[in-house]
mmCIF file with all atom_site columns, C-alpha atoms and ligand atoms in Angstrom:
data_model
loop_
_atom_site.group_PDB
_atom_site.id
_atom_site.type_symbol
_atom_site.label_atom_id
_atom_site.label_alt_id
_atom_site.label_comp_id
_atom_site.label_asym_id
_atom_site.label_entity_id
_atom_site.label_seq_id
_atom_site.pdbx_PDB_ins_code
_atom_site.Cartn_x
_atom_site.Cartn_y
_atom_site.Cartn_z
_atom_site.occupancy
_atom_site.B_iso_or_equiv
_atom_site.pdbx_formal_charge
_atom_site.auth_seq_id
_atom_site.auth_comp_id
_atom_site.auth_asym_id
_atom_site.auth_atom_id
_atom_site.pdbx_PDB_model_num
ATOM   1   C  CA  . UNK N 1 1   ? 5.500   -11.480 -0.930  1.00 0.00 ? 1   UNK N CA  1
ATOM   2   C  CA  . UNK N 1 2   ? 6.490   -9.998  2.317   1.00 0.00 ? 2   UNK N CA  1
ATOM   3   C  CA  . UNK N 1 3   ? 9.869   -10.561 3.139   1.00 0.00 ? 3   UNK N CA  1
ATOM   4   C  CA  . UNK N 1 4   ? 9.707   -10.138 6.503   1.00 0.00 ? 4   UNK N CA  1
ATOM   5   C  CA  . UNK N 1 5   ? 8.892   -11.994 9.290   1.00 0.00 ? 5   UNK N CA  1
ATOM   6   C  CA  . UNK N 1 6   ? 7.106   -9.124  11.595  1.00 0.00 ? 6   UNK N CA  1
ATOM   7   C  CA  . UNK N 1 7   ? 4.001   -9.906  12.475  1.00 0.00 ? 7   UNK N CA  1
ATOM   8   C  CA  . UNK N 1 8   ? 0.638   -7.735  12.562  1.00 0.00 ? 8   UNK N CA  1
ATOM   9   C  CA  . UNK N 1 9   ? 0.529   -7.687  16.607  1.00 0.00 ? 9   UNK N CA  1
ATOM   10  C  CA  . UNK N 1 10  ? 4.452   -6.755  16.673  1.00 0.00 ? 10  UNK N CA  1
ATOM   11  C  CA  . UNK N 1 11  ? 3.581   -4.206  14.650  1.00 0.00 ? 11  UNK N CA  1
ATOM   12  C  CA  . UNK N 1 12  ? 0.548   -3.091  16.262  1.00 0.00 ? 12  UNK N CA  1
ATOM   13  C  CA  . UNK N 1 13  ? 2.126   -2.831  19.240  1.00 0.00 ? 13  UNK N CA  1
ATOM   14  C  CA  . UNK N 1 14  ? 4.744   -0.462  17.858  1.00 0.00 ? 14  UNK N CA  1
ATOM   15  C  CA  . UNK N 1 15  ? 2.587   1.842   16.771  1.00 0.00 ? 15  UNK N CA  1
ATOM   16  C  CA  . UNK N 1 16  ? 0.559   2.067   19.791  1.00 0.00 ? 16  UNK N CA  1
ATOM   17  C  CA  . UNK N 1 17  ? 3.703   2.428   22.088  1.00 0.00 ? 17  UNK N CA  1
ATOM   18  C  CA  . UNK N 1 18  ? 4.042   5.396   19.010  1.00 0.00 ? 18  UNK N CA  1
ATOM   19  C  CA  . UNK N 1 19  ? 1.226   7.259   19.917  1.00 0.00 ? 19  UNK N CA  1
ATOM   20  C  CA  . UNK N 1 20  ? 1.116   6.131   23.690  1.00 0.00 ? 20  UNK N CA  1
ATOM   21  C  CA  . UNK N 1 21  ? 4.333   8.444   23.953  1.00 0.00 ? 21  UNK N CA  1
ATOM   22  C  CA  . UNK N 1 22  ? 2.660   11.033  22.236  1.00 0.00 ? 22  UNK N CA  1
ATOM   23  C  CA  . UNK N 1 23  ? -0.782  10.825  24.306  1.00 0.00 ? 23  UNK N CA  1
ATOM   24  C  CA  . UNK N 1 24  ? -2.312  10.810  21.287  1.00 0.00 ? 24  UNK N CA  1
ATOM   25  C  CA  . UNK N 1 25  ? -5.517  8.707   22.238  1.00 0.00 ? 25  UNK N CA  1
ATOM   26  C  CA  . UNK N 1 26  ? -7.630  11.738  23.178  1.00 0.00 ? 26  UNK N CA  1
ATOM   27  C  CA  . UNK N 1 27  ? -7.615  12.158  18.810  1.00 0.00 ? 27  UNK N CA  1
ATOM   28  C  CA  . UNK N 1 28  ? -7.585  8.715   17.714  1.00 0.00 ? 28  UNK N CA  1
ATOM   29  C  CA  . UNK N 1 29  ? -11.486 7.332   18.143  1.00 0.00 ? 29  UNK N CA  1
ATOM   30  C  CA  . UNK N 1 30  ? -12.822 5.271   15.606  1.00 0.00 ? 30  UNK N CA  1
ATOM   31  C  CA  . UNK N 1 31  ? -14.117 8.429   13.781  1.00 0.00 ? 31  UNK N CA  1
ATOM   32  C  CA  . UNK N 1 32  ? -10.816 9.951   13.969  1.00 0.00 ? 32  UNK N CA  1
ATOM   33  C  CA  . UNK N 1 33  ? -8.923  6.982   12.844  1.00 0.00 ? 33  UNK N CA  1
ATOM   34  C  CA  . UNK N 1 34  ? -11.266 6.471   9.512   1.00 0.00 ? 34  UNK N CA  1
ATOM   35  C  CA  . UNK N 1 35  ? -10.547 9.603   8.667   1.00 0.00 ? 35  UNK N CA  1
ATOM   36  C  CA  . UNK N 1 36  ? -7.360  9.034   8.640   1.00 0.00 ? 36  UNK N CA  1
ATOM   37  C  CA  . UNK N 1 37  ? -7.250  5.782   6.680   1.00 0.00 ? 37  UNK N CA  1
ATOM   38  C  CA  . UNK N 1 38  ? -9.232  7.919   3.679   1.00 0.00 ? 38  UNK N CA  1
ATOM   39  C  CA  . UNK N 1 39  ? -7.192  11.035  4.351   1.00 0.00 ? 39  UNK N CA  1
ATOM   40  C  CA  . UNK N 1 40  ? -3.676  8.549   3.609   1.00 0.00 ? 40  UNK N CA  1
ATOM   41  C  CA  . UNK N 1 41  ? -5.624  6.598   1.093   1.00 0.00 ? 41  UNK N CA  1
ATOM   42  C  CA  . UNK N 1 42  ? -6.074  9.775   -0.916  1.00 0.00 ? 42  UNK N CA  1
ATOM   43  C  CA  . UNK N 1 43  ? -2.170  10.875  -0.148  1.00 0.00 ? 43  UNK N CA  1
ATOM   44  C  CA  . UNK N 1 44  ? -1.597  7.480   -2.109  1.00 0.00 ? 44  UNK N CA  1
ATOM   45  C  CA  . UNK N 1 45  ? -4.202  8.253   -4.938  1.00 0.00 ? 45  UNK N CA  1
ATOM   46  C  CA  . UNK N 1 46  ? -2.240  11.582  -5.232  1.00 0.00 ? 46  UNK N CA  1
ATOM   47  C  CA  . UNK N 1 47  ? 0.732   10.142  -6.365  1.00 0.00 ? 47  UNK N CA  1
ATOM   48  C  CA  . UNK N 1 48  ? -0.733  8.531   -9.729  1.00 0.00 ? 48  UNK N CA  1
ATOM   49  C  CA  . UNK N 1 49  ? -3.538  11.525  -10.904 1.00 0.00 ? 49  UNK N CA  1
ATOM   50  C  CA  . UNK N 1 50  ? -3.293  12.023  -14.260 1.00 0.00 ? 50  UNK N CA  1
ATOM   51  C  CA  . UNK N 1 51  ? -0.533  9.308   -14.509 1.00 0.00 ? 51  UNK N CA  1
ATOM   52  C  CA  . UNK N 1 52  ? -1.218  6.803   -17.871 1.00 0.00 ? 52  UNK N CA  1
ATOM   53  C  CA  . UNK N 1 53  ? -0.725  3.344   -16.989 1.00 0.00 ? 53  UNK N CA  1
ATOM   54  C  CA  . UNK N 1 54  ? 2.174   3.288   -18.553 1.00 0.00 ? 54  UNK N CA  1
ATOM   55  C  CA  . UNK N 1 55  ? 3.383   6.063   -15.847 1.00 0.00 ? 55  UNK N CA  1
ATOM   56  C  CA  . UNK N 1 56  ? 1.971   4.209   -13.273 1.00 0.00 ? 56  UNK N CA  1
ATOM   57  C  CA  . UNK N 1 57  ? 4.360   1.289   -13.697 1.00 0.00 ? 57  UNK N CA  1
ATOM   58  C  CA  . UNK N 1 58  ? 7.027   3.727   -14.239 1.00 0.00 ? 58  UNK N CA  1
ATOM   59  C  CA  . UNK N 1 59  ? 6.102   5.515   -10.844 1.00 0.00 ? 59  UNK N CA  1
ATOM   60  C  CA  . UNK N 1 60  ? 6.415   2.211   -9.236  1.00 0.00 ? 60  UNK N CA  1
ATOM   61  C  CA  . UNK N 1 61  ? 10.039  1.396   -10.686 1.00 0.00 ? 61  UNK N CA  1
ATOM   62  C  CA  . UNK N 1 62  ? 11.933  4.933   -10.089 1.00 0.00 ? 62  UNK N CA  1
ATOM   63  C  CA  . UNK N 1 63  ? 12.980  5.091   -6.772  1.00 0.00 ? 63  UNK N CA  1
ATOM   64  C  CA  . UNK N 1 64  ? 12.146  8.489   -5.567  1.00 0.00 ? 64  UNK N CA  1
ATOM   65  C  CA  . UNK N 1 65  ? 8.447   8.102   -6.688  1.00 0.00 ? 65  UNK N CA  1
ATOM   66  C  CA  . UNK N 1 66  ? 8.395   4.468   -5.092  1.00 0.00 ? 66  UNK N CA  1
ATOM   67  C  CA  . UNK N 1 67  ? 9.759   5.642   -2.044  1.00 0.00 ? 67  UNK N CA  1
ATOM   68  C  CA  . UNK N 1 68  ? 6.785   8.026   -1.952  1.00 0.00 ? 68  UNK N CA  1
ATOM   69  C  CA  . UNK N 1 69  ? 4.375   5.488   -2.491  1.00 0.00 ? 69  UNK N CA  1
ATOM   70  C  CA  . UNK N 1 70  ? 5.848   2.994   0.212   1.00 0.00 ? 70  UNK N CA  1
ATOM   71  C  CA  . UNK N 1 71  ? 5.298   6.011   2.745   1.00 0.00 ? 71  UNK N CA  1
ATOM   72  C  CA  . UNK N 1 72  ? 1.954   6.731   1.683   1.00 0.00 ? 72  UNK N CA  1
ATOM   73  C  CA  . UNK N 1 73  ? 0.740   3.038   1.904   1.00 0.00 ? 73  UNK N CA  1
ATOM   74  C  CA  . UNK N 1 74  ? 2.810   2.802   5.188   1.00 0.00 ? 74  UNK N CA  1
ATOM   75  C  CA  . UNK N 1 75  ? 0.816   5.575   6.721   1.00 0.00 ? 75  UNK N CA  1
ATOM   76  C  CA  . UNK N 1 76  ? -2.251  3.809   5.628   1.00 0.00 ? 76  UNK N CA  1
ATOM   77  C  CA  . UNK N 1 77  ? -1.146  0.560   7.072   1.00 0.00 ? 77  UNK N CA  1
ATOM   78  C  CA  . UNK N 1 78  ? -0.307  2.617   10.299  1.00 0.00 ? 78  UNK N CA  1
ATOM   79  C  CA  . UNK N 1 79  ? -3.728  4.007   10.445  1.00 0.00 ? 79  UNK N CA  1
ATOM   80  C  CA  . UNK N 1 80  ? -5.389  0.749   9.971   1.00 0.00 ? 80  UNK N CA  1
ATOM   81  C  CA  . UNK N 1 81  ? -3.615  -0.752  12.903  1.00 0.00 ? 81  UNK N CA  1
ATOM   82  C  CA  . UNK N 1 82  ? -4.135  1.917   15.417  1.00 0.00 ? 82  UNK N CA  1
ATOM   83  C  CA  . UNK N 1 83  ? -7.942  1.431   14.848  1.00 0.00 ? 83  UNK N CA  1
ATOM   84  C  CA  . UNK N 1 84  ? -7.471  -2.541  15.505  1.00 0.00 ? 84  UNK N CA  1
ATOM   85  C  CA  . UNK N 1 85  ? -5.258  -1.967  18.319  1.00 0.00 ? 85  UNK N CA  1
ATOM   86  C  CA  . UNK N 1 86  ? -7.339  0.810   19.899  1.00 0.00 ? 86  UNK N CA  1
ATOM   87  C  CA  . UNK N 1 87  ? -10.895 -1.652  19.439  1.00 0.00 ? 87  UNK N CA  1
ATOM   88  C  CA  . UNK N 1 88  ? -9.177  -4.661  19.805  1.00 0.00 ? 88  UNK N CA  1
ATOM   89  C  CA  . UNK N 1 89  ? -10.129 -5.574  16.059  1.00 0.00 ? 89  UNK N CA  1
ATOM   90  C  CA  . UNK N 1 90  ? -8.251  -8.650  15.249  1.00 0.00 ? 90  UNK N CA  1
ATOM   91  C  CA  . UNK N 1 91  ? -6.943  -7.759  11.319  1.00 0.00 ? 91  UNK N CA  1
ATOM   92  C  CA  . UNK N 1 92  ? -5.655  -10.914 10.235  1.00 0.00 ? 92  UNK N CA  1
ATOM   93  C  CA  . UNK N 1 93  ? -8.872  -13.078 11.372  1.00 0.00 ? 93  UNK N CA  1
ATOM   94  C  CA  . UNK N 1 94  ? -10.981 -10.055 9.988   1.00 0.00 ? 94  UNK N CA  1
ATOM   95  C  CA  . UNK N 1 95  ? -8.704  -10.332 6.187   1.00 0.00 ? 95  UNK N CA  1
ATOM   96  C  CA  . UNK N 1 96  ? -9.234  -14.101 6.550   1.00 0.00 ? 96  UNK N CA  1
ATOM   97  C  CA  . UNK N 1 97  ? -13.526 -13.672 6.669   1.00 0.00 ? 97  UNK N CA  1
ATOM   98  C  CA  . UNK N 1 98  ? -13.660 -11.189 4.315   1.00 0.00 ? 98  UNK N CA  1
ATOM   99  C  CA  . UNK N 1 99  ? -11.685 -13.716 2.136   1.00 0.00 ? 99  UNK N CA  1
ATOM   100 C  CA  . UNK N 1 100 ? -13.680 -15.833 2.289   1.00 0.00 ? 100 UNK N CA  1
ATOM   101 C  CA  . UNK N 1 101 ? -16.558 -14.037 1.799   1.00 0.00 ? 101 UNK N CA  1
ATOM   102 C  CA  . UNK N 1 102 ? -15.179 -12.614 -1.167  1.00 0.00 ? 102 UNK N CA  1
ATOM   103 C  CA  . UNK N 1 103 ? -14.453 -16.284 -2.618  1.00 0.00 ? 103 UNK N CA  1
ATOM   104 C  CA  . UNK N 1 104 ? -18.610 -16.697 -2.434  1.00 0.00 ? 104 UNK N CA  1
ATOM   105 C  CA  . UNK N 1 105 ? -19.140 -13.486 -4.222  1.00 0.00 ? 105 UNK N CA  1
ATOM   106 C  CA  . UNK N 1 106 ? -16.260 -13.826 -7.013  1.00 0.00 ? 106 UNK N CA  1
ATOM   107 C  CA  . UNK N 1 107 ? -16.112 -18.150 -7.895  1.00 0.00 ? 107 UNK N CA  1
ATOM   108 C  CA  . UNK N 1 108 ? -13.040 -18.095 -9.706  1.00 0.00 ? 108 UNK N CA  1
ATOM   109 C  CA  . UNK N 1 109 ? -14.800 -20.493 -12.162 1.00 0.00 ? 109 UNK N CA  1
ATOM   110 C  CA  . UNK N 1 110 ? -17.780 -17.421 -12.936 1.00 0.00 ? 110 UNK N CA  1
ATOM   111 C  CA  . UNK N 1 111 ? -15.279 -14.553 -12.415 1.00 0.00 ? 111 UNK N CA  1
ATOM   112 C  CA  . UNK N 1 112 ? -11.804 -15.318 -14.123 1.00 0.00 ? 112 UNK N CA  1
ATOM   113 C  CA  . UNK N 1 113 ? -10.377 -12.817 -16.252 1.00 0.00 ? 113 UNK N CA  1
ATOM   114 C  CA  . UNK N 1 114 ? -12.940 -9.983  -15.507 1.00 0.00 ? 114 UNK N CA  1
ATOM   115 C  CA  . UNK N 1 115 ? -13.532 -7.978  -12.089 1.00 0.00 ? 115 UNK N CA  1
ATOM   116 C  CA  . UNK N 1 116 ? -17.222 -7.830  -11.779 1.00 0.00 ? 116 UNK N CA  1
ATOM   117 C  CA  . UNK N 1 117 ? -19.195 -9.461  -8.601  1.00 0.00 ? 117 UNK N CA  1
ATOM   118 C  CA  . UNK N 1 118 ? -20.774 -13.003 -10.075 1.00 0.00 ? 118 UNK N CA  1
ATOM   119 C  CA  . UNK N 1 119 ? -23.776 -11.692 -9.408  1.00 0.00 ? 119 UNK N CA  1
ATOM   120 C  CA  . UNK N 1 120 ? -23.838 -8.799  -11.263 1.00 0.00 ? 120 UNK N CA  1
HETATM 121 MG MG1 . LIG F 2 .   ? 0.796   10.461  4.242   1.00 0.00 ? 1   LIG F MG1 1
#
């Protein structure tokens, strides 16, 4: 659910007028730009070590530690669209293969109710 109506380009575009007004190019190569991804990925990862699930869920409901999260998985989110916006990487087309490519390694049928690749 995304109650929003923003799209992926608006918001690629935003964040590369962001960084345009920084000159921020000269850092952001593809290199660069992974490492960021991991670097926010593990910012996000952060916020649950040593949580028990129970935690977890209560991390995501209390609204200081939720806020946290929101900006952590905004900064990865902000990361991944500078690197399609700086290679012209189309995101939504690229979610929509790997989709699909997922739905020929997981058959719902083979897969429900456990998270292993049919294959394995
Ligand atoms: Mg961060």
């Amino acid at each position: 659910l995304i109650p929003s109506d923003v799209t992926l380009s608006q918001l690629e575009a935003e964040v590369r007028s962001f960084c345009e007004e920084r000159d921020w190019d000269r850092f952001h190569n593809a290199k660069d730009l992974s490492i960021g991804v991991a670097t926010e990925a593990s910012e996000l990862l952060q916020l649950f070590r040593f949580l028990s699930p129970e935690q977890v869920e209560a991390a995501i409901t209390e609204p200081t530690s939720r806020a946290s999260i929101e900006e952590e998985l905004a900064d990865v989110a902000i990361f991944l669209l500078r690197f399609t916006g700086r290679y012209q990487i189309d995101l939504a087309t690229a979610i929509r293969n790997k989709l699909a490519r997922n739905a020929t390694r997981y058959p719902a049928e083979r897969v429900r109710g456990n998270n292993r690749r049919a294959e394995d």
